[in-house]
Short mmCIF file of C-alpha atoms and ligand atoms in Angstrom, two decimals:
data_model
loop_
_atom_site.label_atom_id
_atom_site.label_comp_id
_atom_site.label_asym_id
_atom_site.label_seq_id
_atom_site.Cartn_x
_atom_site.Cartn_y
_atom_site.Cartn_z
CA MET A 243 -16.05 2.29 98.18
CA ASN A 244 -19.81 2.76 98.28
CA PRO A 245 -20.88 2.33 101.94
CA TYR A 246 -24.44 1.45 100.86
CA THR A 247 -23.51 -1.44 98.54
CA ASN A 248 -19.93 -2.10 99.81
CA GLU A 249 -18.72 -2.11 96.18
CA VAL A 250 -15.38 -0.70 95.13
CA LEU A 251 -16.30 2.05 92.65
CA LYS A 252 -12.90 3.33 91.56
CA THR A 253 -9.26 3.05 92.47
CA PHE A 254 -6.59 5.75 92.42
CA ALA A 255 -2.80 5.67 92.40
CA ASP A 256 -0.82 7.17 95.28
CA ALA A 257 1.07 10.38 94.56
CA THR A 258 4.74 9.93 93.70
CA ASP A 259 7.40 12.32 94.93
CA VAL A 260 7.68 13.58 91.33
CA ASP A 261 3.93 14.35 91.30
CA ILE A 262 4.34 16.31 94.52
CA GLN A 263 7.31 18.34 93.25
CA GLN A 264 5.50 19.15 90.02
CA ALA A 265 2.37 20.25 91.88
CA LEU A 266 4.43 22.46 94.20
CA GLU A 267 6.26 24.04 91.29
CA THR A 268 3.06 24.82 89.37
CA ALA A 269 1.28 26.16 92.47
CA ASP A 270 4.24 28.30 93.48
CA GLY A 271 4.55 29.65 89.93
CA LEU A 272 0.89 30.63 89.99
CA TYR A 273 1.31 32.30 93.41
CA HIS A 274 3.95 34.62 91.94
CA GLU A 275 1.94 35.19 88.76
CA MET A 276 -1.24 36.08 90.67
CA LYS A 277 0.57 38.84 92.56
CA SER A 278 0.64 40.94 89.40
CA LYS A 279 -2.95 40.20 88.33
CA PRO A 280 -5.89 42.29 89.54
CA ILE A 281 -8.01 40.54 92.15
CA SER A 282 -11.10 41.21 90.01
CA THR A 283 -9.92 38.53 87.55
CA ARG A 284 -10.08 35.95 90.34
CA ALA A 285 -13.54 37.17 91.39
CA THR A 286 -14.77 36.53 87.84
CA ILE A 287 -13.30 33.01 87.88
CA LEU A 288 -14.82 32.26 91.29
CA HIS A 289 -18.26 33.39 90.11
CA GLY A 290 -17.74 31.07 87.13
CA ILE A 291 -17.00 28.18 89.50
CA ALA A 292 -20.22 28.91 91.43
CA LYS A 293 -22.19 28.92 88.18
CA TYR A 294 -20.56 25.68 87.03
CA MET A 295 -21.39 23.99 90.33
CA ARG A 296 -25.04 25.02 90.21
CA TYR A 297 -25.34 23.91 86.59
CA ASN A 298 -23.79 20.49 87.36
CA LYS A 299 -25.40 20.15 90.78
CA TYR A 300 -26.84 16.66 90.43
CA ASP A 301 -23.78 15.09 88.81
CA LEU A 302 -21.47 16.58 91.42
CA ALA A 303 -23.80 15.58 94.26
CA LYS A 304 -24.06 12.01 93.02
CA VAL A 305 -20.31 11.43 93.41
CA MET A 306 -20.47 12.35 97.11
CA THR A 307 -23.52 10.19 97.74
CA LEU A 308 -22.06 7.15 96.01
CA GLU A 309 -18.72 7.51 97.73
CA MET A 310 -19.53 8.48 101.33
CA GLY A 311 -23.20 7.59 101.53
CA LYS A 312 -24.89 10.89 102.39
CA LEU A 313 -28.47 11.45 101.26
CA ILE A 314 -28.65 12.82 97.71
CA SER A 315 -30.75 15.80 98.87
CA GLU A 316 -28.04 16.65 101.43
CA SER A 317 -25.34 16.30 98.74
CA GLU A 318 -27.25 18.68 96.47
CA GLY A 319 -27.58 21.13 99.36
CA GLU A 320 -23.83 20.89 99.90
CA VAL A 321 -23.11 21.73 96.25
CA GLU A 322 -25.37 24.79 96.54
CA LEU A 323 -23.64 25.90 99.73
CA CYS A 324 -20.26 25.60 97.98
CA ALA A 325 -21.55 27.81 95.16
CA ASP A 326 -22.76 30.36 97.75
CA ILE A 327 -19.34 30.37 99.42
CA ALA A 328 -17.63 30.92 96.05
CA ASP A 329 -20.01 33.79 95.21
CA TYR A 330 -19.58 35.37 98.63
CA PHE A 331 -15.79 35.52 98.45
CA ALA A 332 -15.97 36.61 94.79
CA ASP A 333 -18.23 39.50 95.87
CA HIS A 334 -16.40 40.55 99.03
CA GLY A 335 -12.81 39.28 98.72
CA ALA A 336 -11.49 42.38 96.96
CA GLU A 337 -12.86 44.68 99.66
CA MET A 338 -11.44 42.46 102.41
CA MET A 339 -8.01 42.64 100.74
CA GLU A 340 -8.07 46.47 100.64
CA PRO A 341 -5.46 48.13 102.85
CA THR A 342 -6.75 49.54 106.15
CA LEU A 343 -5.66 52.87 107.57
CA LEU A 344 -4.69 53.01 111.28
CA HIS A 345 -4.95 55.82 113.82
CA THR A 346 -1.40 56.24 115.08
CA ARG A 347 1.05 58.50 116.86
CA ALA A 348 3.76 57.34 114.48
CA ASN A 349 5.39 59.87 112.22
CA GLY A 350 3.52 59.25 109.02
CA GLU A 351 0.56 57.43 107.61
CA ALA A 352 0.14 53.85 108.84
CA LYS A 353 -1.53 51.31 106.63
CA VAL A 354 -1.97 47.56 106.82
CA TYR A 355 -1.64 46.00 103.38
CA LYS A 356 -3.05 42.49 102.78
CA GLN A 357 -0.77 40.24 100.80
CA SER A 358 -0.80 36.63 99.69
CA THR A 359 1.83 34.44 101.36
CA GLY A 360 2.15 31.33 99.21
CA VAL A 361 0.75 27.87 98.71
CA VAL A 362 -1.68 26.56 101.35
CA LEU A 363 -1.90 22.85 102.18
CA ALA A 364 -5.46 21.77 102.99
CA VAL A 365 -5.87 18.46 104.85
CA GLU A 366 -9.57 17.70 104.83
CA PRO A 367 -12.07 15.12 106.17
CA TRP A 368 -14.73 13.09 104.41
CA ASN A 369 -17.95 14.23 106.10
CA PHE A 370 -18.62 17.17 103.76
CA PRO A 371 -16.39 16.27 100.81
CA TYR A 372 -16.78 19.49 98.78
CA TYR A 373 -17.79 22.03 101.42
CA GLN A 374 -14.70 21.42 103.55
CA ILE A 375 -12.47 22.14 100.55
CA MET A 376 -14.43 25.18 99.39
CA ARG A 377 -14.21 26.78 102.85
CA VAL A 378 -10.45 27.02 102.37
CA PHE A 379 -10.22 27.25 98.59
CA ALA A 380 -12.50 30.25 97.91
CA PRO A 381 -10.99 32.76 100.38
CA ASN A 382 -7.42 31.70 99.60
CA PHE A 383 -7.98 31.86 95.86
CA MET A 384 -9.17 35.45 96.26
CA ALA A 385 -6.19 36.22 98.51
CA GLY A 386 -3.85 34.78 95.86
CA ASN A 387 -2.81 31.62 97.72
CA PRO A 388 -3.04 28.44 95.57
CA MET A 389 -4.04 25.18 97.29
CA ILE A 390 -2.57 21.71 97.54
CA LEU A 391 -5.26 19.33 98.71
CA ARG A 392 -4.73 16.18 100.76
CA ASP A 393 -8.15 14.71 101.37
CA ALA A 394 -9.39 11.79 103.49
CA ALA A 395 -8.46 8.32 102.23
CA ASN A 396 -12.09 7.21 101.80
CA ILE A 397 -13.17 10.00 99.41
CA PRO A 398 -10.57 10.08 96.60
CA TRP A 399 -13.23 10.32 93.88
CA SER A 400 -14.91 13.36 95.46
CA ALA A 401 -11.54 15.05 96.04
CA GLN A 402 -10.44 14.52 92.44
CA THR A 403 -13.85 15.57 91.12
CA PHE A 404 -13.66 18.83 93.08
CA ALA A 405 -10.13 19.63 91.93
CA ASP A 406 -10.97 18.81 88.28
CA MET A 407 -14.14 20.88 88.49
CA ILE A 408 -12.21 23.98 89.65
CA ILE A 409 -9.91 23.79 86.63
CA GLN A 410 -12.70 22.88 84.19
CA ALA A 411 -14.69 25.87 85.43
CA GLY A 412 -11.88 28.20 84.39
CA ALA A 413 -9.32 28.53 87.21
CA PRO A 414 -5.68 28.52 86.09
CA GLN A 415 -3.57 25.35 86.43
CA GLY A 416 -2.03 25.26 89.88
CA SER A 417 -5.02 26.90 91.63
CA ILE A 418 -5.68 23.53 93.23
CA ALA A 419 -3.85 20.20 93.02
CA ASN A 420 -5.24 17.07 94.63
CA LEU A 421 -2.53 14.67 95.77
CA PHE A 422 -3.04 11.20 97.26
CA MET A 423 -0.20 11.57 99.77
CA SER A 424 0.88 9.35 102.67
CA TYR A 425 1.23 10.88 106.15
CA ASP A 426 5.02 10.95 105.65
CA GLN A 427 4.64 12.81 102.36
CA VAL A 428 2.35 15.29 104.14
CA ALA A 429 5.06 15.87 106.74
CA ASP A 430 7.63 16.40 103.97
CA ILE A 431 5.49 18.84 102.04
CA ILE A 432 4.84 20.89 105.20
CA ALA A 433 8.61 21.37 105.48
CA ASP A 434 8.86 22.68 101.91
CA PRO A 435 9.41 26.47 101.94
CA ARG A 436 6.84 26.95 99.18
CA ILE A 437 4.09 25.86 101.59
CA GLN A 438 3.18 28.84 103.77
CA GLY A 439 -0.02 27.72 105.49
CA ILE A 440 -1.67 24.52 106.66
CA ALA A 441 -5.43 24.24 107.14
CA LEU A 442 -6.66 21.00 108.68
CA THR A 443 -10.16 19.87 109.47
CA GLY A 444 -10.42 16.55 111.26
CA SER A 445 -10.03 14.81 114.57
CA GLU A 446 -7.97 15.83 117.60
CA ARG A 447 -5.54 13.03 116.73
CA GLY A 448 -5.06 14.10 113.10
CA GLY A 449 -4.94 17.76 114.11
CA ALA A 450 -2.30 17.22 116.78
CA SER A 451 -0.04 15.29 114.33
CA VAL A 452 -0.28 17.85 111.54
CA ALA A 453 -0.07 20.86 113.92
CA LYS A 454 3.13 19.36 115.33
CA GLU A 455 4.69 19.21 111.87
CA ALA A 456 3.53 22.76 111.17
CA GLY A 457 4.95 23.99 114.48
CA GLN A 458 8.29 22.31 113.90
CA ASN A 459 8.55 24.13 110.60
CA LEU A 460 7.19 27.42 111.99
CA LYS A 461 4.31 27.38 109.55
CA LYS A 462 1.03 29.06 110.38
CA SER A 463 -1.88 26.65 110.75
CA THR A 464 -5.61 26.57 111.42
CA MET A 465 -7.18 23.55 113.11
CA GLU A 466 -10.90 22.78 112.79
CA LEU A 467 -11.32 19.75 115.02
CA GLY A 468 -13.97 17.70 116.78
CA GLY A 469 -16.77 18.71 119.06
CA GLN A 470 -19.25 17.50 121.66
CA ASP A 471 -21.72 20.30 121.24
CA ALA A 472 -24.39 20.82 123.86
CA PHE A 473 -28.05 21.54 123.06
CA ILE A 474 -29.47 23.20 126.18
CA VAL A 475 -33.22 23.24 126.74
CA LEU A 476 -34.28 25.70 129.46
CA ASP A 477 -37.56 25.53 131.44
CA ASP A 478 -39.37 28.12 129.35
CA ALA A 479 -38.21 26.93 125.89
CA ASN A 480 -40.73 26.70 123.07
CA MET A 481 -41.03 22.92 123.04
CA ASP A 482 -42.58 22.74 119.58
CA ASP A 483 -39.45 24.34 118.17
CA VAL A 484 -37.18 22.20 120.35
CA ASN A 485 -38.89 18.96 119.35
CA ASN A 486 -38.85 19.93 115.70
CA ILE A 487 -35.15 20.82 115.66
CA ALA A 488 -33.45 18.51 118.20
CA TRP A 489 -33.58 15.24 116.23
CA ARG A 490 -32.46 16.91 113.01
CA ALA A 491 -29.58 18.61 114.85
CA ARG A 492 -28.36 15.10 115.69
CA LEU A 493 -29.27 13.00 112.65
CA TYR A 494 -28.32 15.34 109.79
CA ASN A 495 -25.56 13.73 107.65
CA ALA A 496 -26.20 10.49 109.63
CA GLY A 497 -24.90 12.29 112.71
CA GLN A 498 -21.44 12.77 111.18
CA VAL A 499 -21.12 16.51 111.69
CA CYS A 500 -18.56 18.29 113.88
CA THR A 501 -21.26 20.67 115.14
CA SER A 502 -23.98 18.04 115.60
CA SER A 503 -25.76 18.37 118.92
CA LYS A 504 -24.13 15.43 120.66
CA ARG A 505 -25.24 16.21 124.22
CA PHE A 506 -28.80 17.28 124.98
CA ILE A 507 -28.91 19.01 128.37
CA VAL A 508 -32.51 19.36 129.42
CA MET A 509 -34.15 20.98 132.45
CA ASP A 510 -36.07 18.59 134.68
CA SER A 511 -39.48 20.20 134.03
CA VAL A 512 -39.36 19.52 130.27
CA TYR A 513 -37.10 16.42 130.25
CA ASP A 514 -39.85 13.76 129.89
CA GLU A 515 -41.57 15.61 127.04
CA PHE A 516 -38.21 16.14 125.34
CA LEU A 517 -37.15 12.49 125.57
CA GLU A 518 -40.52 11.19 124.39
CA ASN A 519 -40.37 13.39 121.29
CA LEU A 520 -36.75 12.60 120.53
CA ILE A 521 -37.55 8.87 120.64
CA LYS A 522 -40.58 9.39 118.38
CA ASN A 523 -38.56 11.35 115.84
CA PHE A 524 -35.57 8.99 115.92
CA ALA A 525 -37.98 6.10 115.29
CA SER A 526 -39.47 7.84 112.25
CA VAL A 527 -36.39 7.79 110.01
CA GLN A 528 -36.26 5.44 107.05
CA PRO A 529 -32.93 3.74 106.26
CA GLY A 530 -32.30 2.83 102.62
CA ASP A 531 -30.59 3.79 99.40
CA PRO A 532 -29.18 7.31 99.84
CA MET A 533 -29.80 7.96 96.12
CA ASP A 534 -33.53 7.51 96.77
CA ASN A 535 -35.30 10.68 97.90
CA ALA A 536 -37.61 8.64 100.14
CA THR A 537 -34.67 7.56 102.33
CA THR A 538 -34.15 9.65 105.47
CA LEU A 539 -31.34 7.73 107.19
CA ALA A 540 -28.09 7.33 105.28
CA PRO A 541 -25.45 4.68 105.98
CA MET A 542 -22.34 5.77 107.83
CA ASN A 543 -19.31 6.53 105.69
CA THR A 544 -17.30 3.35 106.32
CA LYS A 545 -17.47 0.01 108.11
CA LYS A 546 -14.61 1.20 110.31
CA ALA A 547 -16.56 4.28 111.44
CA LYS A 548 -19.62 2.17 112.24
CA GLU A 549 -17.55 -0.31 114.27
CA LYS A 550 -15.87 2.50 116.19
CA LEU A 551 -19.26 4.01 117.08
CA GLN A 552 -20.62 0.62 118.19
CA LYS A 553 -17.60 0.17 120.46
CA GLN A 554 -18.17 3.61 122.02
CA VAL A 555 -21.85 2.82 122.67
CA ASP A 556 -20.96 -0.60 124.14
CA GLU A 557 -18.45 1.06 126.47
CA ALA A 558 -21.01 3.66 127.55
CA VAL A 559 -23.57 0.95 128.33
CA ALA A 560 -20.98 -1.17 130.16
CA ALA A 561 -20.24 1.90 132.30
CA GLY A 562 -23.91 2.23 133.31
CA ALA A 563 -25.67 4.23 130.57
CA THR A 564 -29.22 3.19 129.68
CA VAL A 565 -30.33 2.77 126.06
CA ALA A 566 -33.58 4.78 125.80
CA TYR A 567 -33.90 3.93 122.11
CA GLY A 568 -32.02 2.08 119.36
CA ASN A 569 -28.71 0.21 119.49
CA LYS A 570 -30.01 -2.68 117.41
CA PRO A 571 -28.68 -3.92 114.07
CA ILE A 572 -30.33 -2.70 110.85
CA ASP A 573 -30.92 -5.56 108.45
CA LEU A 574 -29.32 -4.00 105.36
CA PRO A 575 -25.90 -4.70 103.82
CA GLY A 576 -24.82 -1.03 104.01
CA GLN A 577 -23.04 0.54 106.96
CA PHE A 578 -26.21 1.57 108.79
CA PHE A 579 -26.29 2.47 112.46
CA MET A 580 -29.68 2.62 114.14
CA PRO A 581 -30.32 6.04 115.69
CA THR A 582 -29.65 5.56 119.40
CA ILE A 583 -30.40 7.55 122.55
CA LEU A 584 -28.34 7.12 125.71
CA ILE A 585 -29.47 8.39 129.13
CA ASP A 586 -28.27 7.97 132.74
CA ILE A 587 -24.72 8.89 131.78
CA ALA A 588 -22.83 9.30 135.06
CA ALA A 589 -19.88 11.63 135.54
CA ASP A 590 -17.37 8.74 135.37
CA ASN A 591 -18.84 7.26 132.16
CA PRO A 592 -16.31 7.56 129.29
CA ALA A 593 -19.19 8.71 127.04
CA MET A 594 -19.11 12.06 128.88
CA HIS A 595 -15.88 12.93 127.11
CA THR A 596 -16.22 10.94 123.89
CA GLU A 597 -17.14 12.46 120.55
CA MET A 598 -19.62 9.96 119.07
CA PHE A 599 -19.43 10.67 115.34
CA GLY A 600 -22.69 9.11 114.17
CA PRO A 601 -26.41 8.97 115.00
CA VAL A 602 -26.14 8.64 118.79
CA ALA A 603 -27.63 11.21 121.17
CA GLN A 604 -26.70 11.60 124.80
CA VAL A 605 -29.48 13.11 126.94
CA TYR A 606 -28.79 14.60 130.38
CA ARG A 607 -31.30 15.79 132.99
CA VAL A 608 -30.35 18.94 134.95
CA HIS A 609 -32.03 20.83 137.78
CA SER A 610 -30.78 24.36 137.27
CA GLU A 611 -29.57 26.65 134.53
CA GLN A 612 -26.15 26.84 136.17
CA ASP A 613 -25.92 23.02 136.13
CA ALA A 614 -26.76 23.11 132.41
CA ILE A 615 -23.99 25.64 131.72
CA ASP A 616 -21.48 23.74 133.88
CA LEU A 617 -22.26 20.45 132.15
CA ALA A 618 -22.01 22.06 128.71
CA ASN A 619 -18.57 23.38 129.67
CA ASN A 620 -17.45 20.05 131.12
CA SER A 621 -15.81 18.97 127.88
CA GLN A 622 -12.34 19.08 126.41
CA TYR A 623 -13.99 20.41 123.25
CA GLY A 624 -15.29 23.91 122.52
CA LEU A 625 -16.77 24.00 119.05
CA GLY A 626 -20.44 25.03 118.96
CA GLY A 627 -23.73 24.74 120.77
CA ILE A 628 -27.43 25.56 120.83
CA VAL A 629 -29.52 27.15 123.59
CA PHE A 630 -33.31 27.18 123.66
CA SER A 631 -34.95 29.72 125.96
CA GLY A 632 -38.41 31.34 126.03
CA ASP A 633 -36.60 34.66 126.34
CA PRO A 634 -34.15 35.12 123.45
CA LEU A 635 -32.16 37.80 125.31
CA HIS A 636 -31.74 35.51 128.26
CA GLY A 637 -30.78 32.71 125.87
CA GLU A 638 -28.10 34.99 124.44
CA LYS A 639 -26.78 35.65 127.95
CA VAL A 640 -26.53 31.91 128.55
CA ALA A 641 -24.86 31.46 125.14
CA THR A 642 -22.03 33.81 126.17
CA GLN A 643 -21.30 31.56 129.16
CA ILE A 644 -20.72 28.49 126.95
CA ASN A 645 -17.01 28.15 126.23
CA THR A 646 -17.16 27.40 122.52
CA GLY A 647 -16.52 29.20 119.25
CA MET A 648 -20.15 29.38 118.08
CA VAL A 649 -23.55 29.27 119.81
CA TYR A 650 -26.98 29.56 118.22
CA VAL A 651 -30.00 30.63 120.28
CA ASN A 652 -33.49 29.28 119.51
CA THR A 653 -32.48 28.03 116.09
CA PHE A 654 -30.70 25.32 114.13
CA MET A 655 -26.96 25.71 113.68
CA THR A 656 -26.17 26.77 110.10
CA SER A 657 -22.91 27.37 108.33
CA LEU A 658 -22.87 30.42 106.03
CA PRO A 659 -19.95 32.06 104.24
CA GLU A 660 -20.34 35.37 106.12
CA LEU A 661 -20.21 33.70 109.56
CA PRO A 662 -16.86 32.75 111.15
CA PHE A 663 -16.54 29.02 111.83
CA GLY A 664 -14.22 27.47 114.41
CA GLY A 665 -13.67 26.53 118.00
CA VAL A 666 -11.58 26.78 121.15
CA LYS A 667 -9.95 24.23 123.48
CA ASN A 668 -9.38 20.86 121.76
CA SER A 669 -11.75 21.87 118.94
CA GLY A 670 -8.80 23.74 117.49
CA TYR A 671 -7.83 27.29 116.65
CA GLY A 672 -8.29 29.83 113.91
CA ARG A 673 -11.45 30.49 111.93
CA GLU A 674 -12.67 29.56 108.47
CA MET A 675 -15.21 31.52 106.39
CA SER A 676 -15.97 35.26 106.74
CA GLU A 677 -13.26 37.92 106.70
CA LEU A 678 -11.48 36.11 109.57
CA GLY A 679 -11.16 33.02 107.37
CA LEU A 680 -9.85 34.99 104.41
CA MET A 681 -7.17 36.56 106.64
CA ALA A 682 -5.91 33.18 107.93
CA PHE A 683 -2.98 32.98 105.50
CA VAL A 684 -2.65 36.62 104.49
CA ASN A 685 0.34 38.75 105.43
CA GLU A 686 -1.04 41.85 107.13
CA GLN A 687 1.91 44.04 106.29
CA LEU A 688 2.31 47.33 108.13
CA VAL A 689 3.66 50.21 106.06
CA VAL A 690 4.30 53.55 107.75
CA THR A 691 5.09 56.36 105.34
CA ALA A 692 6.38 59.72 106.54
CA ASP A 693 6.43 62.80 104.35
CA ARG A 694 3.70 61.65 102.00
CA PRO A 695 2.75 64.54 99.71
CA ASP A 696 -0.97 63.99 100.46
CA MET A 697 -0.52 63.68 104.26
CA ASN A 698 -2.58 66.78 104.99
CA ASN A 699 -5.66 65.01 103.72
CA VAL A 700 -5.17 61.99 105.96
CA THR A 701 -7.60 61.90 108.86
CA GLY A 702 -7.01 58.30 109.88
CA GLY A 703 -9.32 55.40 109.27
CA LEU A 704 -10.82 52.52 111.13
CA VAL A 705 -9.64 48.97 111.36
CA LYS A 706 -12.47 46.80 110.09
CA LEU A 707 -12.90 43.77 112.30
CA ASP A 708 -16.53 42.87 111.91
CA PRO A 709 -16.68 40.30 109.08
CA THR A 710 -20.45 40.57 108.81
CA ASN A 711 -20.28 44.31 108.26
CA ASP A 712 -20.16 44.34 104.50
P1 LIG B 233 -9.04 12.53 110.86
O1 LIG B 233 -8.83 11.10 111.03
O2 LIG B 233 -8.26 13.45 111.71
O3 LIG B 233 -8.79 12.87 109.32
C1 LIG B 233 -8.90 14.17 108.78
C2 LIG B 233 -7.90 14.33 107.66
O4 LIG B 233 -6.58 14.34 108.22
C3 LIG B 233 -7.89 13.17 106.67
O5 LIG B 233 -7.56 13.66 105.40
C4 LIG B 233 -6.80 12.28 107.21
O6 LIG B 233 -6.28 11.38 106.26
C5 LIG B 233 -5.79 13.32 107.61
N1 LIG B 233 -4.81 12.89 108.60
C6 LIG B 233 -5.04 12.31 109.79
N2 LIG B 233 -3.87 12.10 110.45
C7 LIG B 233 -2.89 12.59 109.66
C8 LIG B 233 -1.47 12.68 109.77
N3 LIG B 233 -0.82 12.24 110.85
N4 LIG B 233 -0.78 13.23 108.75
C9 LIG B 233 -1.43 13.69 107.67
N5 LIG B 233 -2.76 13.63 107.49
C10 LIG B 233 -3.49 13.09 108.47
O7 LIG B 233 -10.57 12.93 111.06
P2 LIG B 233 -11.83 12.05 110.71
O8 LIG B 233 -12.08 11.18 111.88
O9 LIG B 233 -11.75 11.44 109.38
O10 LIG B 233 -12.93 13.21 110.64
C11 LIG B 233 -13.87 13.41 111.58
C12 LIG B 233 -13.42 14.45 112.60
O11 LIG B 233 -13.38 15.72 111.97
C13 LIG B 233 -14.39 14.59 113.74
O12 LIG B 233 -13.70 14.70 114.95
C14 LIG B 233 -15.11 15.88 113.41
O13 LIG B 233 -15.69 16.51 114.53
C15 LIG B 233 -14.03 16.68 112.79
N6 LIG B 233 -14.56 17.77 111.95
C16 LIG B 233 -14.35 19.05 112.36
C17 LIG B 233 -14.89 20.10 111.62
C18 LIG B 233 -14.68 21.54 112.04
O14 LIG B 233 -14.88 22.42 111.22
N7 LIG B 233 -14.28 21.81 113.27
C19 LIG B 233 -15.59 19.83 110.45
C20 LIG B 233 -15.77 18.52 110.07
C21 LIG B 233 -15.24 17.49 110.82
P3 LIG B 233 -6.74 9.82 106.21
O15 LIG B 233 -8.17 9.80 105.84
O16 LIG B 233 -5.86 9.23 105.18
O17 LIG B 233 -6.50 9.27 107.59
#
């Protein structure tokens, strides 16, 4: 359904149990076949996928914009990022899969071999329809783990387009299979012995349900869940940079980003300037057709998501928060939510611990750096964060005191294939992207060999842990 026009664009049939069994059989067959093929063949295919995506950028982007409403320029950027991820793992996957030599007192040479483990189930959300899939697909394809995809119910067209595109671009049948499965079918497929890994990106609720099924079946899982990221502005921050970045860090993708800056924590001395600029920038966006390049505020992805956000804002206001800007209807038929700024959020306000997944900013005034750090850490989530400081080294020191998986200092948060992505606490566990992401569903098999004929030449090697050190 197009959230700008509210039209039904396409319909899709649910997966039958026969469809699921066939997909599992094909994927499992490919898993065994790939074991005997050189990894370089998969690198060539993955480069081909990147090329195909760049060549068909606009057509691929259009599907996402029509189906979940994001701005066409942002959809095109997402297609490019997917191509970069594919190229990155095509370039570096083989090296990451090389065995590593360990220093050991054991009798013999100790090596850790990297081996594929089987089919990975990816349960993905709607907010970045292609990127979320590519983050799991590219590293696992290089590792030799085929993917079964179960995507969000509101983006079936994007999910099918992505899966078709992978095969059309030259990947063997079984590399990816998109299945429109019910929650019960997801639980059943997790129990199937051919599934050896489960990667979920989504909410705490969805993550907890799927992680429970994975745990019951002793299957390894990674969970990329929600966040309430803080954006800390210290006394000496460069306010031109802060004012330029803050509003975009909240409104990008209509605010529907796990690592959006959802809580701005601002020192007293710069608070008034900060709020004034945030209001000015929030007021400057132009709602409209997301296919039109002049539009700068996209609709939200569904009516349900918009209604949920409105309820959260109403509850925050009822509990004493002040609306500094926004919270009025937008007179368009699409699922638009006016960018909104909430202030005066007291410690007992439910907003303090609510992930608002849309264009709503919470702004907090603090009187010391320690208060800023404590407030940032006062969350059940631990995904990302941003710190602005006049002294980058000091900003880095503050960053290390924020209990999250990723913090950026004096810059916008960006996701790149070489950087590990993931969180702690209720934001989940495990990492996607980088070497850490590629290893998620790889068997790191230890082999210790005594009496090797070439043992005299063995000096021992190093375990590579730094994914950026390529
Ligand atoms: P969600 O409701 O948890 O849905 C995510 C996916 O899980 C969807 O495909 C959903 O299917 C499926 N799902 C949910 N419950 C399930 C169950 N019991 N069994 C099987 N599948 C199940 O999440 P959302 O609200 O759509 O997505 C937004 C959330 O994702 C936010 O919290 C956001 O912060 C988080 N997110 C995190 C990251 C990250 O990398 N950490 C990235 C992007 C988004 P249906 O659509 O059919 O319900």
